[in-house]
Coordinates of C-alpha atoms and ligand atoms in Angstrom, one line a residue:
M1 CA 9.3 44.8 -130.6
S2 CA 10.7 48.1 -129.6
G3 CA 12.1 49.7 -126.4
E4 CA 14.3 48.2 -123.7
L5 CA 13.9 44.5 -122.9
L6 CA 12.7 43.9 -119.4
R7 CA 15.0 42.2 -116.9
G8 CA 14.9 41.0 -113.3
P9 CA 17.1 42.3 -110.5
A10 CA 20.9 42.5 -111.0
P11 CA 22.7 39.9 -108.8
S12 CA 24.1 41.5 -105.6
P13 CA 28.0 41.3 -105.6
A14 CA 30.1 40.1 -102.7
D15 CA 31.3 43.6 -101.9
A16 CA 27.8 44.8 -101.3
C17 CA 27.8 42.9 -98.0
L18 CA 28.7 45.2 -95.1
P19 CA 31.2 43.6 -92.8
A20 CA 29.5 42.3 -89.6
P21 CA 31.4 42.8 -86.4
E22 CA 33.2 39.7 -85.2
S23 CA 31.1 37.7 -82.8
A24 CA 32.9 37.9 -79.5
W25 CA 31.3 38.0 -76.1
V26 CA 32.2 38.0 -72.4
Y27 CA 29.5 36.7 -70.1
L28 CA 28.7 35.8 -66.6
L29 CA 26.6 32.8 -65.6
R30 CA 24.6 32.6 -62.4
C31 CA 24.9 29.2 -60.7
P32 CA 22.2 28.0 -58.3
D33 CA 24.4 28.6 -55.3
G34 CA 24.5 32.3 -56.2
S35 CA 28.1 32.3 -57.5
L36 CA 29.0 33.9 -60.8
Y37 CA 31.1 32.2 -63.5
G38 CA 32.8 34.3 -66.2
G39 CA 33.9 33.4 -69.7
W40 CA 34.2 34.4 -73.3
T41 CA 32.8 32.9 -76.5
N42 CA 32.2 33.6 -80.2
D43 CA 28.7 31.9 -80.0
L44 CA 26.8 32.7 -76.9
A45 CA 23.9 30.3 -77.5
R46 CA 26.2 27.3 -78.3
R47 CA 28.4 28.1 -75.3
L48 CA 25.5 28.3 -72.9
Q49 CA 24.3 25.0 -74.1
A50 CA 27.7 23.5 -73.5
H51 CA 27.7 24.8 -69.9
R52 CA 24.1 23.5 -69.3
T53 CA 24.7 20.0 -70.8
G54 CA 28.2 19.7 -69.5
K55 CA 29.4 18.7 -73.0
G56 CA 32.4 20.9 -73.6
G57 CA 31.4 23.4 -70.8
A58 CA 33.6 24.4 -67.8
K59 CA 34.3 22.0 -64.9
Y60 CA 33.0 24.8 -62.6
T61 CA 29.6 25.1 -64.1
K62 CA 29.3 21.3 -64.5
S63 CA 29.7 20.9 -60.7
H64 CA 27.8 24.1 -59.8
G65 CA 24.3 23.5 -61.4
G66 CA 24.8 22.4 -65.0
P67 CA 21.3 22.7 -66.5
A68 CA 20.3 25.2 -63.9
V69 CA 23.0 27.9 -64.8
R70 CA 21.5 31.1 -66.1
L71 CA 22.9 33.9 -68.2
A72 CA 23.5 36.9 -65.9
Y73 CA 25.5 39.3 -68.1
A74 CA 26.6 39.5 -71.7
E75 CA 28.7 42.1 -73.4
R76 CA 29.6 42.1 -77.1
C77 CA 33.3 42.9 -77.7
A78 CA 35.0 44.1 -80.9
D79 CA 37.0 40.9 -81.4
K80 CA 38.4 37.8 -79.7
S81 CA 41.4 39.7 -78.3
A82 CA 39.2 42.4 -76.8
A83 CA 36.9 39.7 -75.3
L84 CA 39.9 37.9 -73.7
K85 CA 41.1 41.2 -72.1
R86 CA 37.6 42.0 -70.9
E87 CA 37.2 38.5 -69.5
A88 CA 40.4 38.8 -67.5
A89 CA 39.4 42.2 -66.2
I90 CA 35.9 41.0 -65.2
K91 CA 37.3 37.9 -63.5
K92 CA 39.5 40.2 -61.3
L93 CA 36.5 42.3 -60.2
P94 CA 35.3 42.0 -56.6
K95 CA 32.1 40.1 -56.3
A96 CA 30.1 43.3 -55.6
D97 CA 31.2 44.8 -58.8
K98 CA 30.3 41.7 -60.8
E99 CA 26.9 41.8 -59.1
A100 CA 26.5 45.5 -60.1
L101 CA 27.3 44.6 -63.8
A102 CA 24.7 41.8 -63.7
A103 CA 22.1 44.1 -62.1
K104 CA 22.7 46.8 -64.7
W105 CA 22.5 44.3 -67.6
A106 CA 19.3 42.8 -66.3
A107 CA 17.7 46.2 -65.9
E108 CA 18.7 47.4 -69.4
N109 CA 17.8 44.2 -71.2
R110 CA 14.5 43.4 -69.4
S111 CA 12.1 43.0 -72.3
S112 CA 8.4 42.3 -72.6
I113 CA 6.7 40.8 -75.6
R114 CA 3.5 42.3 -77.0
M115 CA 1.5 42.4 -80.2
A116 CA 3.0 44.9 -82.7
T117 CA 1.1 47.9 -84.1
P118 CA 1.9 49.7 -87.3
A119 CA 3.6 52.4 -85.2
D120 CA 6.4 49.8 -84.7
G121 CA 7.1 49.8 -88.4
A122 CA 10.2 52.1 -88.2
A123 CA 11.9 50.1 -85.5
V124 CA 11.1 46.8 -87.1
A125 CA 12.4 48.0 -90.5
E126 CA 15.7 49.3 -88.9
L127 CA 16.3 45.9 -87.1
Y128 CA 15.5 43.9 -90.3
N129 CA 17.6 46.2 -92.5
W130 CA 20.7 45.4 -90.5
Y131 CA 20.4 41.8 -91.7
V132 CA 19.5 42.9 -95.3
L133 CA 22.9 44.8 -95.4
H134 CA 25.1 42.4 -93.3
G135 CA 24.1 38.9 -94.1
T136 CA 22.2 36.2 -96.0
Q137 CA 19.7 35.4 -93.3
T138 CA 17.2 37.3 -95.5
F139 CA 17.2 37.1 -99.3
Q140 CA 16.1 40.8 -99.6
Y141 CA 18.5 43.1 -101.4
Q142 CA 16.8 46.5 -100.9
L143 CA 16.2 48.1 -97.6
S144 CA 12.6 48.1 -96.3
T145 CA 11.0 51.4 -95.3
A146 CA 9.1 52.3 -92.1
E147 CA 6.0 52.7 -94.2
E148 CA 6.4 49.2 -95.8
Y149 CA 6.8 47.6 -92.4
A150 CA 3.8 49.6 -91.0
A151 CA 1.7 48.2 -93.8
N152 CA 3.3 44.7 -93.4
I153 CA 2.4 44.7 -89.7
A154 CA -1.2 45.7 -90.3
G155 CA -1.5 43.1 -93.1
V156 CA 0.0 40.3 -91.0
L157 CA -2.3 41.0 -88.0
Q158 CA -5.4 40.3 -90.1
K159 CA -4.6 36.6 -90.0
A160 CA -1.7 35.9 -87.6
P161 CA 0.4 37.3 -84.8
F162 CA 3.2 39.9 -85.2
L163 CA 5.1 40.0 -81.9
V164 CA 7.7 42.5 -80.7
A165 CA 10.0 42.4 -77.7
T166 CA 10.8 45.8 -76.3
T167 CA 12.7 47.2 -73.3
P168 CA 10.9 49.5 -70.8
D169 CA 12.4 52.5 -72.6
G170 CA 11.0 51.3 -75.9
R171 CA 14.0 49.8 -77.6
L172 CA 13.1 47.0 -80.0
L173 CA 15.1 43.8 -79.2
G174 CA 13.4 41.4 -81.6
F175 CA 10.3 40.4 -83.5
A176 CA 8.5 37.3 -84.7
C177 CA 5.5 36.9 -87.0
A178 CA 3.8 34.5 -89.3
H179 CA 1.8 34.7 -92.5
P180 CA -0.3 32.2 -94.5
W181 CA 2.0 30.0 -96.5
H182 CA 0.2 29.8 -99.8
S183 CA -3.0 31.4 -101.1
R184 CA -4.9 28.3 -102.3
E185 CA -7.6 27.3 -99.8
A186 CA -6.3 23.8 -99.0
Y187 CA -3.1 25.5 -97.5
A188 CA -5.2 27.6 -95.2
W189 CA -3.9 25.8 -92.0
N190 CA -0.2 26.5 -92.8
V191 CA 1.9 29.6 -92.0
E192 CA 5.5 30.7 -92.6
A193 CA 7.2 31.9 -89.5
T194 CA 9.8 34.7 -89.3
I195 CA 12.0 35.8 -86.5
Y196 CA 14.8 38.3 -86.0
C197 CA 16.6 39.4 -82.8
A198 CA 18.8 42.5 -82.7
P199 CA 22.5 41.5 -83.4
D200 CA 23.4 42.3 -79.7
C201 CA 20.6 40.2 -78.3
V202 CA 21.2 36.8 -80.0
G203 CA 21.8 33.8 -77.9
Q204 CA 20.2 35.2 -74.7
G205 CA 16.9 33.4 -74.8
L206 CA 14.9 36.1 -76.5
G207 CA 14.2 34.0 -79.7
K208 CA 12.9 31.2 -77.6
R209 CA 10.5 33.5 -75.7
L210 CA 9.2 35.0 -79.0
Y211 CA 8.8 31.7 -80.8
T212 CA 7.1 30.1 -77.7
A213 CA 4.5 32.8 -77.7
L214 CA 4.1 32.8 -81.5
L215 CA 3.7 29.0 -81.8
D216 CA 1.3 29.0 -78.9
L217 CA -0.9 31.7 -80.5
L218 CA -0.8 30.0 -83.9
R219 CA -1.9 26.7 -82.3
R220 CA -4.8 28.4 -80.5
Q221 CA -5.9 30.0 -83.8
G222 CA -6.2 26.6 -85.3
Y223 CA -3.2 26.5 -87.6
Y224 CA -1.7 23.1 -88.2
N225 CA 1.9 23.7 -89.5
A226 CA 4.5 26.4 -89.2
F227 CA 7.3 26.4 -91.8
A228 CA 10.5 28.3 -91.5
I229 CA 12.7 28.9 -94.5
V230 CA 16.3 29.1 -93.4
T231 CA 19.4 29.9 -95.5
G232 CA 21.7 26.8 -95.8
E233 CA 24.7 28.7 -94.2
N234 CA 22.6 30.1 -91.3
K235 CA 23.9 27.6 -88.7
Q236 CA 22.5 29.7 -85.8
S237 CA 19.0 29.5 -87.2
H238 CA 19.2 25.8 -87.9
A239 CA 20.4 25.1 -84.4
F240 CA 17.6 27.3 -83.0
H241 CA 14.8 25.7 -85.1
K242 CA 16.0 22.2 -84.2
Q243 CA 16.1 23.1 -80.5
M244 CA 12.6 24.6 -80.8
G245 CA 11.2 21.3 -82.0
F246 CA 11.1 21.9 -85.8
T247 CA 12.1 19.1 -88.1
K248 CA 14.0 19.4 -91.3
A249 CA 11.5 19.0 -94.2
C250 CA 13.4 19.6 -97.4
V251 CA 16.3 21.4 -99.1
E252 CA 16.1 23.7 -102.1
K253 CA 19.5 23.7 -103.7
H254 CA 20.9 26.9 -105.3
S255 CA 17.7 28.7 -104.4
G256 CA 19.0 32.2 -104.0
Y257 CA 21.9 34.5 -105.0
K258 CA 23.1 37.2 -102.6
F259 CA 26.5 38.8 -101.9
G260 CA 28.3 37.0 -104.7
R261 CA 27.2 33.4 -104.0
W262 CA 24.5 30.9 -104.6
L263 CA 22.7 29.8 -101.5
D264 CA 20.6 26.7 -100.5
V265 CA 17.5 27.1 -98.4
I266 CA 16.3 24.5 -95.9
Y267 CA 12.6 24.2 -94.9
W268 CA 11.9 23.4 -91.3
Q269 CA 8.4 22.3 -90.2
Y270 CA 6.7 22.4 -86.9
A271 CA 3.5 20.5 -86.3
L272 CA 1.2 22.7 -84.3
R273 CA -1.6 20.0 -84.5
T274 CA -1.4 16.5 -85.7
D275 CA -5.0 15.1 -85.6
N276 CA -6.4 13.7 -88.8
T277 CA -10.0 14.9 -88.4
P278 CA -11.3 17.7 -90.6
P279 CA -10.0 21.1 -89.3
E280 CA -12.0 23.9 -88.0
P281 CA -11.6 27.1 -90.0
V282 CA -8.7 29.2 -88.6
Q283 CA -9.7 31.9 -86.1
Y284 CA -7.9 35.0 -87.5
T285 CA -8.5 37.0 -84.3
L286 CA -8.2 35.6 -80.8
P287 CA -10.0 37.0 -77.7
D288 CA -7.9 39.5 -75.7
A289 CA -8.0 37.1 -72.7
V290 CA -6.2 34.4 -74.7
L291 CA -3.6 36.8 -76.0
A292 CA -3.0 38.0 -72.4
D293 CA -2.7 34.4 -71.1
V294 CA -0.1 33.5 -73.8
L295 CA 2.0 36.6 -73.3
A296 CA 1.9 36.3 -69.5
K297 CA 3.7 33.0 -69.8
V298 CA 6.6 34.5 -71.7
N299 CA 6.7 37.8 -69.8
G300 CA 6.4 36.3 -66.4
Ligands
LIG1 C1 17.9 32.7 -84.9 C2 17.5 33.5 -83.7 C3 16.1 34.1 -83.9 C4 17.5 32.6 -82.5 O1 17.2 33.4 -81.3 P1 18.1 33.5 -80.1 O2 17.6 34.5 -79.1 O3 19.5 33.7 -80.6 O4 18.1 32.0 -79.5 P2 17.8 31.6 -78.0 O5 18.9 32.2 -77.2 O6 16.4 31.9 -77.6 O7 18.0 30.0 -78.1 C5 16.9 29.1 -78.0 C6 17.4 27.7 -78.0 O8 18.1 27.5 -79.3 C7 19.5 27.1 -79.0 N1 20.3 27.8 -80.0 C8 20.2 29.1 -80.5 N2 21.3 29.4 -81.2 C9 22.1 28.3 -81.1 C10 23.4 28.1 -81.7 N3 24.0 29.0 -82.4 N4 24.0 26.9 -81.4 C11 23.4 26.0 -80.6 N5 22.1 26.2 -80.1 C12 21.5 27.3 -80.3 C13 19.8 27.6 -77.6 O9 20.8 26.9 -77.0 C14 18.5 27.5 -76.9 O10 18.3 26.2 -76.4 P3 17.6 26.0 -74.9 O11 16.2 25.6 -75.3 O12 18.4 24.9 -74.4 O13 17.6 27.2 -74.1 C15 18.5 34.7 -83.5 O14 19.8 34.2 -83.2 C16 18.6 35.7 -84.7 O15 17.8 36.6 -84.7 N6 19.6 35.4 -85.6 C17 19.8 36.4 -86.7 C18 18.6 36.5 -87.6 C19 18.1 35.1 -88.1 O16 18.9 34.3 -88.5 N7 16.8 34.9 -88.1 C20 16.2 33.7 -88.6 C21 16.0 33.8 -90.1 S1 15.4 32.2 -90.7

């Protein structure tokens, strides 16, 4: 044998991870009587759940609507101390100014969900690459290119949905897609689902809208199971998948190595159909009217 011996990728070291900004938010909640409640949190989704369930939420929201309170404003701050200062400043604002903040936020973050096209490749790659560089949500080391994602979108759409959520001015806030799980024919009714929201859009209900549409479309196509592979330390995604009705299927210990540490992955499974009769072949493309019906429900 001559020449260099072939090797796999070099393990990514801890210092390759770009520091993610601290998670610190100020928010306003709309209560059913029209009043606005302000607070701060380091986990918007968890805090919203606490307000809605009354477990660990504020007395005010518990007695002013509980499950019916809605997010009316969210602003990401540099750190806890900045969030506390901003919370105090917002609380002092006259009601009209709080209403103006909420109206501006709603206008800027209004998003609609549609099927992606290869032209979305650059925006999808940019959003995804943030997670490649900043975290272990994805096991990818190298950045994706716009061309790769354009090809990926075109490939996915041949058999499953690739959904994007965009603002009226075209900003991408999140995407969700699925692809067949394994190539052997007996697996033809299973998909792996993927979802990423922009870091400033997490915890605001977008993931739920994207997954609701994705799972509905997959069910109508005739798929039976959606699997999600979630990094052990990705608590946000575990909470999300559990809340969306997935059940924990199995754990792969020590399954990946990124940013200087070994990582487990957990498989979550969602049963789209449960009947025991022989399945119909999956319908890779759905009529436009079906797509419009599903999207109308999450864009309404
Ligand atoms: C995981 C992710 C897609 C979830 O989307 P999201 O928009 O943040 O979640 P939503 O606000 O729509 O939450 C949907 C439900 O999950 C619950 N949930 C979400 N995050 C949660 C958390 N951190 N703690 C508790 N509950 C949580 C919400 O309370 C909500 O419950 P509801 O049905 O009572 O409204 C999003 O946070 C994200 O993109 N994270 C980074 C990338 C990532 O991890 N992707 C997944 C890779 S496997």
